[in-house]
């Protein structure tokens, strides 16, 4: 194939993508969006983004008003820069804004959008009920007071040992990270995966690596999330799927281990054990997928936000 044919084929392909994009946006774009800026086909306003993003949004709000729309690729966004409007969004109109974007990470990390990125529905209400009554109730949290005290005491001992020779610089970020992760993991699964007293070092190392990869992919936006056509050429989706499978395997291993311990009357009273008790009473709803999804939410949300 000569260069002219390649050029024509490339132009035809780009033209086809533009037509598909215009057709897709005309069908999907809401009719009552707030004012927006002029955009480009396919990429929308992606080319306008600047860092830091919140400063960029502030500059746009001064020019276009407190509420305006942006299209980041195929994804529509509404930017609210007024505290009064933001309060109205999350009080009077919270149900309208309850759903989240269907991202690649939500599909492969969140069990096909069934847990952390679940749409507002009866299933969402059930998950909220499980969290407020079964997991985050006062009795459940009080049951793990000893774990939290023990982890804080371990941290204080480490700090004391580091300063036994006098004043010394201490890198607190990694220590606090270990404190929170061990705290969460002991409550969720009864295991320590960071620092001392790790029973299975290989399992702990694999868990740490997968959690780090999950944080890295889940906390940063990728162009493929906004331009689905990039999934045809890039490796982002494949990498997310691979991490999701590894993560699911580790969580399933923990569930199976606690199920076996429960059969041997040797459970440690962790949240996984409590969820397995609920599974016995209602196996059709409390599937392993629901349990693993709740475990992942507790681990990621409990550590990343902290």
Tab-separated table of C-alpha atoms in Angstrom:
chain	number	residue	atom	x	y	z
A	1	UNK	CA	0.000	0.000	0.000
A	2	UNK	CA	1.500	3.355	-1.097
A	3	UNK	CA	1.608	6.488	1.057
A	4	UNK	CA	-1.385	8.071	-0.702
A	5	UNK	CA	-3.586	5.079	0.121
A	6	UNK	CA	-2.436	5.140	3.738
A	7	UNK	CA	-3.232	8.868	3.944
A	8	UNK	CA	-6.723	8.386	2.506
A	9	UNK	CA	-7.383	5.456	4.830
A	10	UNK	CA	-6.271	7.485	7.853
A	11	UNK	CA	-8.418	10.474	6.888
A	12	UNK	CA	-11.415	8.204	6.324
A	13	UNK	CA	-10.904	6.631	9.735
A	14	UNK	CA	-10.703	10.031	11.451
A	15	UNK	CA	-13.802	11.215	9.589
A	16	UNK	CA	-15.683	8.098	10.690
A	17	UNK	CA	-14.701	8.716	14.315
A	18	UNK	CA	-15.885	12.322	14.091
A	19	UNK	CA	-19.244	11.232	12.689
A	20	UNK	CA	-19.682	8.585	15.375
A	21	UNK	CA	-18.751	11.096	18.062
A	22	UNK	CA	-21.271	13.663	16.812
A	23	UNK	CA	-23.973	11.001	16.570
A	24	UNK	CA	-23.195	9.695	20.056
A	25	UNK	CA	-23.202	13.151	21.645
A	26	UNK	CA	-26.424	14.194	19.920
A	27	UNK	CA	-28.212	11.162	21.374
A	28	UNK	CA	-26.654	11.220	24.821
A	29	UNK	CA	-26.169	14.914	25.592
A	30	UNK	CA	-28.774	16.263	28.033
A	31	UNK	CA	-30.865	19.123	26.703
A	32	UNK	CA	-30.807	21.254	29.866
A	33	UNK	CA	-27.096	21.474	30.619
A	34	UNK	CA	-25.668	24.655	32.078
A	35	UNK	CA	-23.701	27.023	29.772
A	36	UNK	CA	-20.551	25.585	28.263
A	37	UNK	CA	-17.441	26.641	26.358
A	38	UNK	CA	-16.779	25.950	22.665
A	39	UNK	CA	-15.411	22.414	22.372
A	40	UNK	CA	-13.591	20.253	19.851
A	41	UNK	CA	-14.908	17.000	18.361
A	42	UNK	CA	-13.929	13.808	20.229
A	43	UNK	CA	-11.790	15.458	22.923
A	44	UNK	CA	-14.295	18.108	24.033
A	45	UNK	CA	-12.533	20.424	26.492
A	46	UNK	CA	-9.650	18.115	27.406
A	47	UNK	CA	-7.179	20.356	25.578
A	48	UNK	CA	-8.106	23.269	27.859
A	49	UNK	CA	-7.312	21.586	31.187
A	50	UNK	CA	-4.479	23.069	33.206
A	51	UNK	CA	-2.875	22.227	36.530
A	52	UNK	CA	-3.806	22.722	39.269
A	53	UNK	CA	-7.307	21.832	38.115
A	54	UNK	CA	-9.159	23.649	40.917
A	55	UNK	CA	-7.421	26.912	39.986
A	56	UNK	CA	-8.392	26.320	36.361
A	57	UNK	CA	-12.032	25.790	37.339
A	58	UNK	CA	-11.956	28.939	39.463
A	59	UNK	CA	-10.739	31.042	36.534
A	60	UNK	CA	-13.496	29.631	34.318
A	61	UNK	CA	-16.126	30.346	36.977
A	62	UNK	CA	-15.085	33.993	37.081
A	63	UNK	CA	-15.665	34.202	33.338
A	64	UNK	CA	-18.634	31.863	32.788
A	65	UNK	CA	-20.476	31.991	36.098
A	66	UNK	CA	-20.707	29.716	39.168
A	67	UNK	CA	-22.234	26.796	37.220
A	68	UNK	CA	-20.983	25.670	33.810
A	69	UNK	CA	-20.548	22.466	31.802
A	70	UNK	CA	-17.460	20.778	30.394
A	71	UNK	CA	-17.064	17.790	28.116
A	72	UNK	CA	-13.949	15.781	28.921
A	73	UNK	CA	-13.935	13.531	25.910
A	74	UNK	CA	-17.271	11.719	25.898
A	75	UNK	CA	-17.985	12.446	29.569
A	76	UNK	CA	-20.146	15.469	30.501
A	77	UNK	CA	-19.279	17.306	33.728
A	78	UNK	CA	-20.975	20.161	35.560
A	79	UNK	CA	-18.644	22.388	37.588
A	80	UNK	CA	-20.218	24.114	40.605
A	81	UNK	CA	-18.188	26.940	42.154
A	82	UNK	CA	-20.842	28.422	44.451
A	83	UNK	CA	-21.235	27.153	48.015
A	84	UNK	CA	-24.967	27.922	47.962
A	85	UNK	CA	-25.513	25.962	44.743
A	86	UNK	CA	-23.309	23.116	45.992
A	87	UNK	CA	-25.408	22.898	49.161
A	88	UNK	CA	-28.569	22.730	47.061
A	89	UNK	CA	-27.024	19.985	44.900
A	90	UNK	CA	-26.388	17.753	47.908
A	91	UNK	CA	-29.607	18.470	49.813
A	92	UNK	CA	-32.602	19.114	47.558
A	93	UNK	CA	-31.128	17.372	44.501
A	94	UNK	CA	-28.919	14.718	46.073
A	95	UNK	CA	-30.896	11.850	44.490
A	96	UNK	CA	-30.523	13.373	41.018
A	97	UNK	CA	-26.746	13.566	41.491
A	98	UNK	CA	-26.344	10.246	43.313
A	99	UNK	CA	-25.067	8.195	40.367
A	100	UNK	CA	-21.423	8.133	39.329
A	101	UNK	CA	-19.642	7.882	36.004
A	102	UNK	CA	-19.170	4.352	34.667
A	103	UNK	CA	-15.385	4.207	34.640
A	104	UNK	CA	-13.131	1.299	33.706
A	105	UNK	CA	-11.792	1.053	37.255
A	106	UNK	CA	-15.335	0.896	38.637
A	107	UNK	CA	-16.114	-2.052	36.380
A	108	UNK	CA	-13.024	-4.138	37.147
A	109	UNK	CA	-12.262	-3.034	40.727
A	110	UNK	CA	-15.867	-2.513	41.842
A	111	UNK	CA	-17.305	-5.835	40.606
A	112	UNK	CA	-19.090	-4.413	37.573
A	113	UNK	CA	-20.306	-1.271	39.381
A	114	UNK	CA	-22.115	-3.303	42.042
A	115	UNK	CA	-20.460	-1.912	45.181
A	116	UNK	CA	-18.648	1.421	45.532
A	117	UNK	CA	-19.923	2.805	42.214
A	118	UNK	CA	-23.402	1.328	42.454
A	119	UNK	CA	-26.206	3.387	40.922
A	120	UNK	CA	-28.930	4.802	43.156
A	121	UNK	CA	-31.365	1.895	43.541
A	122	UNK	CA	-32.757	-0.640	46.021
A	123	UNK	CA	-29.390	-2.396	45.865
A	124	UNK	CA	-27.668	0.875	46.828
A	125	UNK	CA	-30.059	1.267	49.788
A	126	UNK	CA	-29.284	-2.295	50.923
A	127	UNK	CA	-25.548	-1.634	50.761
A	128	UNK	CA	-26.008	1.541	52.795
A	129	UNK	CA	-28.061	-0.364	55.364
A	130	UNK	CA	-25.367	-3.045	55.635
A	131	UNK	CA	-22.733	-0.369	56.184
A	132	UNK	CA	-24.633	1.622	58.802
A	133	UNK	CA	-26.167	-1.278	60.750
A	134	UNK	CA	-23.909	-4.285	60.266
A	135	UNK	CA	-20.444	-2.749	59.842
A	136	UNK	CA	-20.294	0.806	61.221
A	137	UNK	CA	-22.682	0.447	64.147
A	138	UNK	CA	-21.446	1.475	67.598
A	139	UNK	CA	-21.324	-2.129	68.792
A	140	UNK	CA	-19.281	-3.234	65.770
A	141	UNK	CA	-16.777	-0.398	66.124
A	142	UNK	CA	-16.485	-0.880	69.892
A	143	UNK	CA	-15.626	-4.532	69.302
A	144	UNK	CA	-12.391	-3.424	67.600
A	145	UNK	CA	-11.245	-0.873	70.199
A	146	UNK	CA	-8.530	-3.244	71.419
A	147	UNK	CA	-7.115	-3.535	67.894
A	148	UNK	CA	-6.922	0.226	67.452
A	149	UNK	CA	-5.259	0.680	70.851
A	150	UNK	CA	-2.748	-2.070	70.089
A	151	UNK	CA	-1.757	-0.543	66.732
A	152	UNK	CA	-1.300	2.915	68.266
A	153	UNK	CA	0.810	1.390	71.036
A	154	UNK	CA	3.003	-0.361	68.441
A	155	UNK	CA	3.547	2.965	66.674
A	156	UNK	CA	4.529	4.686	69.928
A	157	UNK	CA	7.003	1.891	70.690
A	158	UNK	CA	8.601	2.323	67.250
A	159	UNK	CA	8.880	6.072	67.744
A	160	UNK	CA	10.405	5.521	71.176
A	161	UNK	CA	12.972	3.098	69.761
A	162	UNK	CA	13.915	5.505	66.972
A	163	UNK	CA	14.550	8.296	69.482
A	164	UNK	CA	16.360	6.246	72.124
A	165	UNK	CA	19.717	7.691	71.015
A	166	UNK	CA	18.494	11.270	71.328
A	167	UNK	CA	16.733	13.527	68.852
A	168	UNK	CA	16.258	11.949	65.434
A	169	UNK	CA	14.383	12.671	62.233
A	170	UNK	CA	11.382	10.405	61.755
A	171	UNK	CA	9.480	9.876	58.500
A	172	UNK	CA	5.914	9.736	59.801
A	173	UNK	CA	4.095	9.289	56.498
A	174	UNK	CA	5.058	5.637	56.023
A	175	UNK	CA	4.513	4.888	59.721
A	176	UNK	CA	1.005	6.357	59.707
A	177	UNK	CA	0.272	4.520	56.466
A	178	UNK	CA	1.280	1.216	58.084
A	179	UNK	CA	-0.766	2.085	61.179
A	180	UNK	CA	-3.956	2.703	59.193
A	181	UNK	CA	-3.566	-0.288	56.860
A	182	UNK	CA	-2.822	-2.717	59.686
A	183	UNK	CA	-5.728	-1.279	61.654
A	184	UNK	CA	-8.129	-1.760	58.736
A	185	UNK	CA	-6.837	-5.216	57.791
A	186	UNK	CA	-7.037	-6.521	61.353
A	187	UNK	CA	-10.642	-5.348	61.614
A	188	UNK	CA	-11.563	-6.685	58.166
A	189	UNK	CA	-9.656	-9.972	58.089
A	190	UNK	CA	-7.758	-10.310	61.379
A	191	UNK	CA	-4.321	-10.039	59.719
A	192	UNK	CA	-1.333	-7.717	59.778
A	193	UNK	CA	0.320	-7.144	56.407
A	194	UNK	CA	2.750	-4.342	57.287
A	195	UNK	CA	5.876	-4.247	59.457
A	196	UNK	CA	6.329	-6.766	62.286
A	197	UNK	CA	4.401	-9.906	63.232
A	198	UNK	CA	3.406	-10.778	59.660
A	199	UNK	CA	2.551	-14.480	59.586
A	200	UNK	CA	2.868	-15.077	55.831
A	201	UNK	CA	5.428	-12.719	54.304
A	202	UNK	CA	4.772	-13.857	50.708
A	203	UNK	CA	1.033	-13.279	51.055
A	204	UNK	CA	1.634	-9.922	52.733
A	205	UNK	CA	4.059	-8.790	50.029
A	206	UNK	CA	1.644	-9.780	47.245
A	207	UNK	CA	-1.191	-7.968	49.017
A	208	UNK	CA	0.883	-4.805	49.475
A	209	UNK	CA	1.881	-4.803	45.801
A	210	UNK	CA	-1.690	-5.275	44.554
A	211	UNK	CA	-3.098	-2.607	46.887
A	212	UNK	CA	-0.397	-0.165	45.742
A	213	UNK	CA	-1.239	-0.876	42.085
A	214	UNK	CA	-4.952	-0.469	42.814
A	215	UNK	CA	-4.368	2.893	44.500
A	216	UNK	CA	-2.201	4.025	41.589
A	217	UNK	CA	-4.747	3.131	38.904
A	218	UNK	CA	-7.828	4.104	40.880
A	219	UNK	CA	-6.688	7.516	42.108
A	220	UNK	CA	-5.564	9.000	38.787
A	221	UNK	CA	-7.673	9.693	35.722
A	222	UNK	CA	-6.561	8.153	32.439
A	223	UNK	CA	-7.357	9.484	28.968
A	224	UNK	CA	-8.969	6.159	28.095
A	225	UNK	CA	-11.692	6.885	30.668
A	226	UNK	CA	-12.747	9.929	28.630
A	227	UNK	CA	-11.834	8.751	25.126
A	228	UNK	CA	-13.027	5.135	24.811
A	229	UNK	CA	-11.486	4.871	21.347
A	230	UNK	CA	-8.052	4.799	23.032
A	231	UNK	CA	-8.907	1.385	24.470
A	232	UNK	CA	-8.469	0.005	20.964
A	233	UNK	CA	-4.810	1.025	20.944
A	234	UNK	CA	-3.638	1.435	24.537
A	235	UNK	CA	-2.998	-1.040	27.351
A	236	UNK	CA	-4.739	0.806	30.173
A	237	UNK	CA	-7.885	-1.349	30.169
A	238	UNK	CA	-5.851	-4.570	30.011
A	239	UNK	CA	-3.721	-3.447	32.962
A	240	UNK	CA	-6.795	-2.549	35.022
A	241	UNK	CA	-8.393	-5.935	34.240
A	242	UNK	CA	-5.182	-7.729	35.226
A	243	UNK	CA	-4.951	-5.877	38.549
A	244	UNK	CA	-8.661	-6.512	39.160
A	245	UNK	CA	-8.197	-10.270	38.706
A	246	UNK	CA	-5.224	-10.343	41.090
A	247	UNK	CA	-7.140	-8.304	43.651
A	248	UNK	CA	-10.198	-10.532	43.360
A	249	UNK	CA	-8.015	-13.621	43.817
A	250	UNK	CA	-6.516	-12.285	47.052
A	251	UNK	CA	-9.896	-11.266	48.463
A	252	UNK	CA	-11.445	-14.617	47.523
A	253	UNK	CA	-8.553	-16.368	49.258
A	254	UNK	CA	-9.321	-14.431	52.457
A	255	UNK	CA	-13.040	-15.249	52.222
A	256	UNK	CA	-12.342	-18.960	51.672
A	257	UNK	CA	-9.858	-18.988	54.553
A	258	UNK	CA	-12.367	-17.440	56.962
A	259	UNK	CA	-15.115	-19.769	55.746
A	260	UNK	CA	-12.860	-22.731	56.527
A	261	UNK	CA	-11.992	-21.292	59.953
A	262	UNK	CA	-15.688	-20.812	60.684
A	263	UNK	CA	-16.383	-24.450	59.827
A	264	UNK	CA	-13.657	-25.380	62.312
A	265	UNK	CA	-15.187	-23.026	64.940
A	266	UNK	CA	-11.992	-20.994	64.865
A	267	UNK	CA	-13.063	-17.588	63.510
A	268	UNK	CA	-11.470	-14.420	64.923
A	269	UNK	CA	-14.530	-12.170	64.998
A	270	UNK	CA	-13.458	-10.041	62.037
A	271	UNK	CA	-15.803	-8.216	59.680
A	272	UNK	CA	-15.406	-11.011	57.137
A	273	UNK	CA	-16.661	-13.488	59.730
A	274	UNK	CA	-19.650	-11.259	60.436
A	275	UNK	CA	-20.459	-10.986	56.718
A	276	UNK	CA	-20.187	-14.777	56.368
A	277	UNK	CA	-22.737	-15.101	59.187
A	278	UNK	CA	-25.057	-12.867	57.178
A	279	UNK	CA	-24.389	-15.026	54.133
A	280	UNK	CA	-25.663	-18.082	55.981
A	281	UNK	CA	-28.949	-16.299	56.725
A	282	UNK	CA	-29.382	-14.870	53.205
A	283	UNK	CA	-27.038	-16.591	50.712
A	284	UNK	CA	-28.815	-15.213	47.650
A	285	UNK	CA	-27.965	-11.614	48.519
A	286	UNK	CA	-24.755	-11.892	50.555
A	287	UNK	CA	-22.778	-13.562	47.792
A	288	UNK	CA	-18.998	-13.788	47.834
A	289	UNK	CA	-18.970	-10.920	45.326
A	290	UNK	CA	-20.878	-8.648	47.718
A	291	UNK	CA	-18.585	-9.624	50.605
A	292	UNK	CA	-15.419	-9.026	48.559
A	293	UNK	CA	-16.769	-5.710	47.329
A	294	UNK	CA	-17.496	-4.544	50.877
A	295	UNK	CA	-14.029	-5.665	51.973
A	296	UNK	CA	-12.458	-3.658	49.167
A	297	UNK	CA	-14.497	-0.556	50.018
A	298	UNK	CA	-13.395	-0.761	53.654
A	299	UNK	CA	-9.738	-1.209	52.701
A	300	UNK	CA	-9.508	1.452	49.989
A	301	UNK	CA	-11.846	4.077	51.443
A	302	UNK	CA	-10.587	3.540	54.989
A	303	UNK	CA	-6.943	4.045	54.013
A	304	UNK	CA	-6.947	6.390	51.010
A	305	UNK	CA	-9.168	9.072	52.583
A	306	UNK	CA	-7.264	8.875	55.864
